Coordinates of C-alpha atoms in Angstrom, one line a residue:
Chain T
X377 CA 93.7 -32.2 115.2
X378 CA 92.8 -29.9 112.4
X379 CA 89.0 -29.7 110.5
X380 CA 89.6 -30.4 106.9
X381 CA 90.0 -27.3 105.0
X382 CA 91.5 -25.6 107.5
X383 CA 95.2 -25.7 106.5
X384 CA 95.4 -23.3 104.0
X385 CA 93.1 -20.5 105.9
X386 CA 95.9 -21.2 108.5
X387 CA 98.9 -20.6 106.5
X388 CA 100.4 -17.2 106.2
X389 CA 98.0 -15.9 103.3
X390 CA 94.9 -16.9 105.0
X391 CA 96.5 -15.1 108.6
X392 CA 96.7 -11.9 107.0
X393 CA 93.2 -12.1 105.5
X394 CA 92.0 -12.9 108.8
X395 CA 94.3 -10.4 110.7
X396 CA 92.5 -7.5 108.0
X397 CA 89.2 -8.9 109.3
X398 CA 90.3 -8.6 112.8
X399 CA 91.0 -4.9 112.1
X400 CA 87.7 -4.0 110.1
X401 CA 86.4 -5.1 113.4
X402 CA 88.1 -3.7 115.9
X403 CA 88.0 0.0 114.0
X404 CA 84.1 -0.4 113.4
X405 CA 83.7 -1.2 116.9
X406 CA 86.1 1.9 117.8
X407 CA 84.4 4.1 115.4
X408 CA 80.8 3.3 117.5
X409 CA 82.5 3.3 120.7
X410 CA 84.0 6.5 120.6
X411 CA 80.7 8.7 118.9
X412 CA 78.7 6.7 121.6
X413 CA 80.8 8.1 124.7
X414 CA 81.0 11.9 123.0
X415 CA 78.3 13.8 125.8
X416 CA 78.2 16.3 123.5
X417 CA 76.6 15.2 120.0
X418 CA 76.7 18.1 118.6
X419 CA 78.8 19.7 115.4
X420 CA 81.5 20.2 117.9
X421 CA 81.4 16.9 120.1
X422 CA 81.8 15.2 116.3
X423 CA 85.2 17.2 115.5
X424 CA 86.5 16.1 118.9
X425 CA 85.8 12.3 118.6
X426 CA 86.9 12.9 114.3
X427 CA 90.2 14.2 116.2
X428 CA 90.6 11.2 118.6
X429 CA 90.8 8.7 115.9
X430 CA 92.5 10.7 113.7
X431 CA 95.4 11.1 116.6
X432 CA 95.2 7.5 117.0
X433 CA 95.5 6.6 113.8
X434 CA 98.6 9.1 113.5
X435 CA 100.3 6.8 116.1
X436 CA 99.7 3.9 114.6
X437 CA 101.0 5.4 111.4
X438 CA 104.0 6.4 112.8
X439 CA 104.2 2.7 114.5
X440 CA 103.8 1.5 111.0
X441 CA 106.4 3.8 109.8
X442 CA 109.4 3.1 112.8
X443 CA 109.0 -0.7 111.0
X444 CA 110.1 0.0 107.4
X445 CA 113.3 -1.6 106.9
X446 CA 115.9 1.7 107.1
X447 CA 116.4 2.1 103.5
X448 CA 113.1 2.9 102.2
X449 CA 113.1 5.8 104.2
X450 CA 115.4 7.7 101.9
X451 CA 113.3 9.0 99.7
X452 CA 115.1 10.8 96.8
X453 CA 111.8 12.8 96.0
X454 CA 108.1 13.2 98.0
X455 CA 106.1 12.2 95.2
X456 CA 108.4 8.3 95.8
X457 CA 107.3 8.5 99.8
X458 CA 103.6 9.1 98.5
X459 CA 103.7 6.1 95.6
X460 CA 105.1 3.8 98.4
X461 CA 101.7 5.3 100.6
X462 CA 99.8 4.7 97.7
X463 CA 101.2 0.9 96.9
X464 CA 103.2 -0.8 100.0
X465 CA 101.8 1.0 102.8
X466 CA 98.4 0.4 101.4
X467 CA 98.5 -2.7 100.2
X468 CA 100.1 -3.8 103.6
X469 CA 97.0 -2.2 105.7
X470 CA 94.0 -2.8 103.4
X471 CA 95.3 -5.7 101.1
X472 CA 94.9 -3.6 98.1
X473 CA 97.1 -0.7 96.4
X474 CA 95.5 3.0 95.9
X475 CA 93.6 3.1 92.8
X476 CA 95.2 6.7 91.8
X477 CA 97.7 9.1 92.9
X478 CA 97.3 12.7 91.4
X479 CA 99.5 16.1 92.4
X480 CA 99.6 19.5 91.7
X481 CA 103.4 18.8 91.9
X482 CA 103.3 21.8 94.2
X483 CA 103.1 19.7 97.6
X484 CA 99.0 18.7 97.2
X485 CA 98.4 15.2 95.9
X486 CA 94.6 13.7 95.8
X487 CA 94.6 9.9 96.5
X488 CA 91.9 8.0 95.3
X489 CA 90.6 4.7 96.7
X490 CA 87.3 2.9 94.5
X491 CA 86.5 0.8 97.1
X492 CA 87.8 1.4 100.5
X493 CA 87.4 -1.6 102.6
X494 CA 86.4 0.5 105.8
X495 CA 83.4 1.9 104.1
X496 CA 82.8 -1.3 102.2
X497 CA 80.6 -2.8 104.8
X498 CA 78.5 0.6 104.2
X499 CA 75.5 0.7 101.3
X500 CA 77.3 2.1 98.5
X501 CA 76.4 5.2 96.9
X502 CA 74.6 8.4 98.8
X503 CA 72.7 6.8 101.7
X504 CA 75.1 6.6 104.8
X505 CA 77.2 9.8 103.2
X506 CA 76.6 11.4 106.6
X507 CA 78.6 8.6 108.2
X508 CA 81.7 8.2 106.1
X509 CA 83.7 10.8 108.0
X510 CA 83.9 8.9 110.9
X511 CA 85.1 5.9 109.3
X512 CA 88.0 8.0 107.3
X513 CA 89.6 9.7 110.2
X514 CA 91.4 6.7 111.9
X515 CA 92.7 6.2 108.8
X516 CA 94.0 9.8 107.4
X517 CA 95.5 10.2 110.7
X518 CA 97.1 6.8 109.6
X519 CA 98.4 8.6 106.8
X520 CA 99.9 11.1 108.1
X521 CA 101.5 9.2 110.6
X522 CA 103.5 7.4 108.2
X523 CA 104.2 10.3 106.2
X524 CA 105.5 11.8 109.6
X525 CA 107.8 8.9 110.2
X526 CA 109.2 9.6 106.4
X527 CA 110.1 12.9 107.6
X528 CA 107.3 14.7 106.1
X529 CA 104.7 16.9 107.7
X530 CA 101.0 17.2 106.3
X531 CA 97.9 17.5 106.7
X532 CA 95.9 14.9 105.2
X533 CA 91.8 14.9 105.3
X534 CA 88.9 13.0 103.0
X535 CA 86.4 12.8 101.4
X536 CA 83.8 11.2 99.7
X537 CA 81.5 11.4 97.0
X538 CA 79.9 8.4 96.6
X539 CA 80.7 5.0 98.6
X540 CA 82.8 3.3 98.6
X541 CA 84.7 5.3 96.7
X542 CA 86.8 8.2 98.5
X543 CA 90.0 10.6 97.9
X544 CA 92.3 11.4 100.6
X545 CA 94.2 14.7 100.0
X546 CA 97.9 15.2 101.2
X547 CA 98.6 18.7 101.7
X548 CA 102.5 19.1 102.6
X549 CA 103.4 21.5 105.4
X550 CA 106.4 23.1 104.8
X551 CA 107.9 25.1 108.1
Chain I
X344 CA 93.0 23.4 91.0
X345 CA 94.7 21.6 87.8
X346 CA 96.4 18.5 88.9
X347 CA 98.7 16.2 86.9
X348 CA 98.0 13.1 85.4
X349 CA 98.0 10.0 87.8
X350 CA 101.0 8.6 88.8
X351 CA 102.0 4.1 87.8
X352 CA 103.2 2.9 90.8
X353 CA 106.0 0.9 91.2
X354 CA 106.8 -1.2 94.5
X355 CA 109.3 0.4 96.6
X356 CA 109.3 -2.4 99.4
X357 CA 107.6 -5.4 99.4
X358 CA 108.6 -6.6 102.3
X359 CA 106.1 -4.7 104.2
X360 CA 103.7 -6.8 103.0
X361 CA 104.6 -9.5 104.6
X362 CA 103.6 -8.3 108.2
X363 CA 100.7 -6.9 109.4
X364 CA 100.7 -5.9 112.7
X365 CA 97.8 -3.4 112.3
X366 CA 95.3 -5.0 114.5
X367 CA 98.0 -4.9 117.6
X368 CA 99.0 -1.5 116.8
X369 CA 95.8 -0.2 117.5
X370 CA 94.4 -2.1 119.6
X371 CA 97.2 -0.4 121.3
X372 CA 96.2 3.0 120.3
X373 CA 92.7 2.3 121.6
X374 CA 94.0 1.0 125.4
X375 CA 95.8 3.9 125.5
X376 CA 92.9 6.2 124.2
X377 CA 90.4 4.4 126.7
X378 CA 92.9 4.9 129.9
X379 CA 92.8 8.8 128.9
X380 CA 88.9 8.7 128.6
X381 CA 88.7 6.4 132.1
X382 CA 89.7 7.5 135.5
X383 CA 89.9 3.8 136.5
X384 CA 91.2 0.6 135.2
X385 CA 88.3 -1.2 135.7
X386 CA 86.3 1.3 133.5
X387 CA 88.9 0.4 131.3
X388 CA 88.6 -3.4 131.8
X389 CA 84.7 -3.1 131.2
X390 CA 84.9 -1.2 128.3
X391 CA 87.3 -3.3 126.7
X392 CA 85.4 -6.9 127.8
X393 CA 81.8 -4.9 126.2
X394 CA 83.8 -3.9 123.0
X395 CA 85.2 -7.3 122.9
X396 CA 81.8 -8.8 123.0
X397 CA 80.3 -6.7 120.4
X398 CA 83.0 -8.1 118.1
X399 CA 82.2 -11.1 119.3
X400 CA 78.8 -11.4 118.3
X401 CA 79.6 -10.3 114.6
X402 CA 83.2 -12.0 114.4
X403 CA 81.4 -16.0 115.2
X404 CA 80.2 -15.3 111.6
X405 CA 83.6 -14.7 109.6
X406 CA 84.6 -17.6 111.9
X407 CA 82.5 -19.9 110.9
X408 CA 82.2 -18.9 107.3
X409 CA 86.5 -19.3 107.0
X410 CA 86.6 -22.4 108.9
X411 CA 83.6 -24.4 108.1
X412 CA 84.2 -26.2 111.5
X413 CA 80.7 -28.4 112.1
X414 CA 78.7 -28.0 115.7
X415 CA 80.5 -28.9 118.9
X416 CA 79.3 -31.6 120.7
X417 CA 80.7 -30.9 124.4
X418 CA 82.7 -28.5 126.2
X419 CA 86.0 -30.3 125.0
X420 CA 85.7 -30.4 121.3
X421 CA 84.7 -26.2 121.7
X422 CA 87.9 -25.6 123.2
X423 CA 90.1 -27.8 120.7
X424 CA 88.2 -25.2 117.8
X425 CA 89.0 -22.6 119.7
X426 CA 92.6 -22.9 120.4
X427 CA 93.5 -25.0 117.7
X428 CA 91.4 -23.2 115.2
X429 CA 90.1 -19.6 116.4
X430 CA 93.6 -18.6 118.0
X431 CA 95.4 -19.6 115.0
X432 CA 93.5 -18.1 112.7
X433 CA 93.0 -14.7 113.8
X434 CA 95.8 -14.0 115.6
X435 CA 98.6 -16.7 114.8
X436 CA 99.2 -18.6 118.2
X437 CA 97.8 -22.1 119.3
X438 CA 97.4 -22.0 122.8
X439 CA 97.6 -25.1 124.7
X440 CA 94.4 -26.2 126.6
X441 CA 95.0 -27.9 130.7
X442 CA 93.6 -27.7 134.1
X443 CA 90.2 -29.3 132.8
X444 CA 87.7 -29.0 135.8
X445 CA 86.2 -32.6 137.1
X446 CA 83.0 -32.0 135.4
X447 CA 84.6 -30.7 132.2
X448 CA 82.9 -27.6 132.5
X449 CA 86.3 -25.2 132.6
X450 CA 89.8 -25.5 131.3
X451 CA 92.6 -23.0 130.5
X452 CA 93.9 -21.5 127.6
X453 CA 97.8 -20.9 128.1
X454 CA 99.5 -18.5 126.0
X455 CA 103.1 -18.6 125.9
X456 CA 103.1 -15.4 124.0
X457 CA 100.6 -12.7 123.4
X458 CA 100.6 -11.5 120.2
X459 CA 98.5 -8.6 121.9
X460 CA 101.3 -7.1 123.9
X461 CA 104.4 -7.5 121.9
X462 CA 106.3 -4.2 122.5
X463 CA 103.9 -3.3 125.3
X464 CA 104.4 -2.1 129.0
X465 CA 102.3 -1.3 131.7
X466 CA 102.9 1.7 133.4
X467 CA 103.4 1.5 136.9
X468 CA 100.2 3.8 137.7
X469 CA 97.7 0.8 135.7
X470 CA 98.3 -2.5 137.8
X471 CA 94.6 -3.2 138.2
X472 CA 94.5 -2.9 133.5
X473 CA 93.7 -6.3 132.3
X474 CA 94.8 -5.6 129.0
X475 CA 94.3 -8.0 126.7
X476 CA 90.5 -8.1 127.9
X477 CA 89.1 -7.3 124.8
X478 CA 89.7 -11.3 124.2
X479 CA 87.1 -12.3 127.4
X480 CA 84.6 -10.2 125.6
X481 CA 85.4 -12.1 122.3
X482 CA 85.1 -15.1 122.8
X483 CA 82.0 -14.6 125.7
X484 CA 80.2 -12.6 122.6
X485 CA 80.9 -15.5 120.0
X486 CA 80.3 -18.4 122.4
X487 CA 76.7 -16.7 123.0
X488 CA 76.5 -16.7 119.4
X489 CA 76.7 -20.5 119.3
X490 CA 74.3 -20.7 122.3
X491 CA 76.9 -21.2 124.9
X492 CA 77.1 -18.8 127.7
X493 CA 80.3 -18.7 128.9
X494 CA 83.0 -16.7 131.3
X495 CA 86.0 -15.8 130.2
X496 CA 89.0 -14.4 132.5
X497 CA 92.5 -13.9 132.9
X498 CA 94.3 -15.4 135.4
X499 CA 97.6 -15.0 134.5
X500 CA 99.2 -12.1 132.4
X501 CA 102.6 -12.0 131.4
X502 CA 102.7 -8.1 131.3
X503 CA 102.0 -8.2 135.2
X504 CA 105.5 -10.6 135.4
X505 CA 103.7 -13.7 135.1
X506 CA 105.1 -16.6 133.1
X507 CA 102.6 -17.5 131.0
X508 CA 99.2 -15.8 129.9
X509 CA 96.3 -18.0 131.2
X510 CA 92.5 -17.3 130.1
X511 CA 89.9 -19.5 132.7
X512 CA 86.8 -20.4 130.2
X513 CA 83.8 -21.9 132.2
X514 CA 81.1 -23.0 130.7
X515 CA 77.7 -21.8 132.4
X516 CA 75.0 -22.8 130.5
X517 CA 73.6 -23.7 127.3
X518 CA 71.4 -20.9 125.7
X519 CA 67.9 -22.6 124.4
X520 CA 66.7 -20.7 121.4
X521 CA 63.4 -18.9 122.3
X522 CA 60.8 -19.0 119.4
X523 CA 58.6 -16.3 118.8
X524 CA 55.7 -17.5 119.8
X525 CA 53.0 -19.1 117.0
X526 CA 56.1 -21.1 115.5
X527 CA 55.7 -25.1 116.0

């Protein structure tokens, strides 16, 4: 027994929309569960809960990451591994690919998102500026997680000018 | 700092597309995060079932806006949308529905698979972790939504060796809307 409409929001397009939704959830709720346990609120009790979903985000990254079929993980050249961040990895988290992808070509490269689903459910423009951090961490570490996976270390961090656009940057660390 | 111009992007692997197991993956992460942050498991366990229900109360919504399913009448018909529909939709499985009580006022969801805990293992050291519990809070959180109150539990859990994952739903009460007062 099945309500009428139902069939296509159960078929494999409408899972994955769902399964996004289920995400945007889960993270928003993390994102509020995490400041509210911090017992210090202060400038420093914000870098240590930034740094608990950024690390949890790096493991899920790297989760990500161990599940790319073997080949795409020879990269000939960094700037491919950050294009397939940019498009596949992307599109395959948030359902959309990376609006822009700029480098120094000297191991920085700015990634530029117009409308970042995590920050969508925020007012755009300046009013909740304050709060974007927290809902960009999870998701750098994410980043970086992947990028680790690929082989490649950096440090990745965000920011944002006006929601909900942001611009990851993907600094490379070379040993 | 003088960057280049940006980059077209051509797809490397679309296969990746295909599966999205983010909402596993870190609900993963976040067990694993809460059992550092917990002494106990039953810290745990409450954390995840209050979590779960603030989802809940905001998830109903997306539910009922994808679905269009109309109101329940009885206990019955809110457990065929729930397994039939909810399940499917969000995470892919149909449980079945058995074990109704006499009254019809609790049944059982049985889960042959989890989605939740693909991959997953508990540790020795967390036997008491219900960890899937974030779905009690869920589905209490969106049933109260729908002014049902409900309890959810598991009593079954296939990462503890059972063979099938079995959530008890009993149905408590319904909740009567309370108008401010001055409305007719």
């Amino acid at each position: 027994m099945r309500t009428r409409g139902a069939g296509r929001l159960l078929g494999r397009e409408g899972r994955r929309m769902a399964d996004a939704v289920l995400f945007e959830f889960l993270h928003t709720e993390m994102v509020a569960e995490l400041w509210a346990q911090d017992p210090d609120p202060g400038p420093g009790g914000q870098k240590m809960s930034l740094s608990v979903l950024e690390g949890m985000g790096f493991r899920v990254g790297q989760a990500l990451g161990e599940r790319l079929p073997r080949e795409t993980l020879a990269f000939r050249e960094e700037l491919d591994a950050l294009k397939f961040l940019c498009k596949d990895v992307w599109a395959a988290v948030f359902q959309k690919q990376m609006d822009s992808l700029r480098t120094n070509h000297q191991g920085t490269y700015v990634l530029q998102d117009h409308s970042f689903p995590l920050l969508i459910r925020m007012a755009s423009g300046l009013q909740y500026l304050e709060e974007a951090p927290k809902f960009l961490a999870f998701t750098c570490g994410l980043l970086r997680g992947t990028l680790s996976t690929l082989g490649i270390k950096s440090l990745v961090t965000a920011s944002v000018a006006a929601l909900p656009s942001c611009k990851f940057q993907v600094v490379i660390q070379r040993s | 700092m003088q960057l280049g111009p940006a980059h077209p992007i051509p797809a490397l692997c679309p296969d990746l597309q295909k599966s999205s197991e983010l909402f596993t993956l870190t609900y993963g992460a976040l067990v694993t995060q809460l059992c550092k942050d917990y002494e106990n498991d039953e810290d745990v366990n409450k954390q995840l079932d209050k979590m779960g229900y603030n989802i809940g109360v905001r998830l109903i919504e997306d539910f009922l806006a994808r679905s269009n399913v109309g109101r329940c009448h009885d206990f019955r018909e809110t457990a065929d949308v729930i397994a039939k529909v909810a399940f499917k939709m969000y995470l892919g499985i149909t449980p079945s529905i058995t074990n109704w009580s006499p009254a019809g006022d609790e049944f059982s969801l049985i889960l042959e698979n989890n989605p939740l805990v693909d991959f997953v293992e508990l540790p020795d050291n967390h036997s008491s972790l219900i960890y899937s519990n974030l779905l009690c809070g869920v589905l209490r959180g969106a049933l109260e939504m729908v002014q049902m109150a409900v309890e959810a539990k598991f009593v079954q859990d296939t990462l503890k060796g059972d063979g099938v994952t079995e959530i008890r739903m009993r149905f408590i009460r319904r909740i009567e809307d309370n108008l401010p007062a001055g409305e007719e």
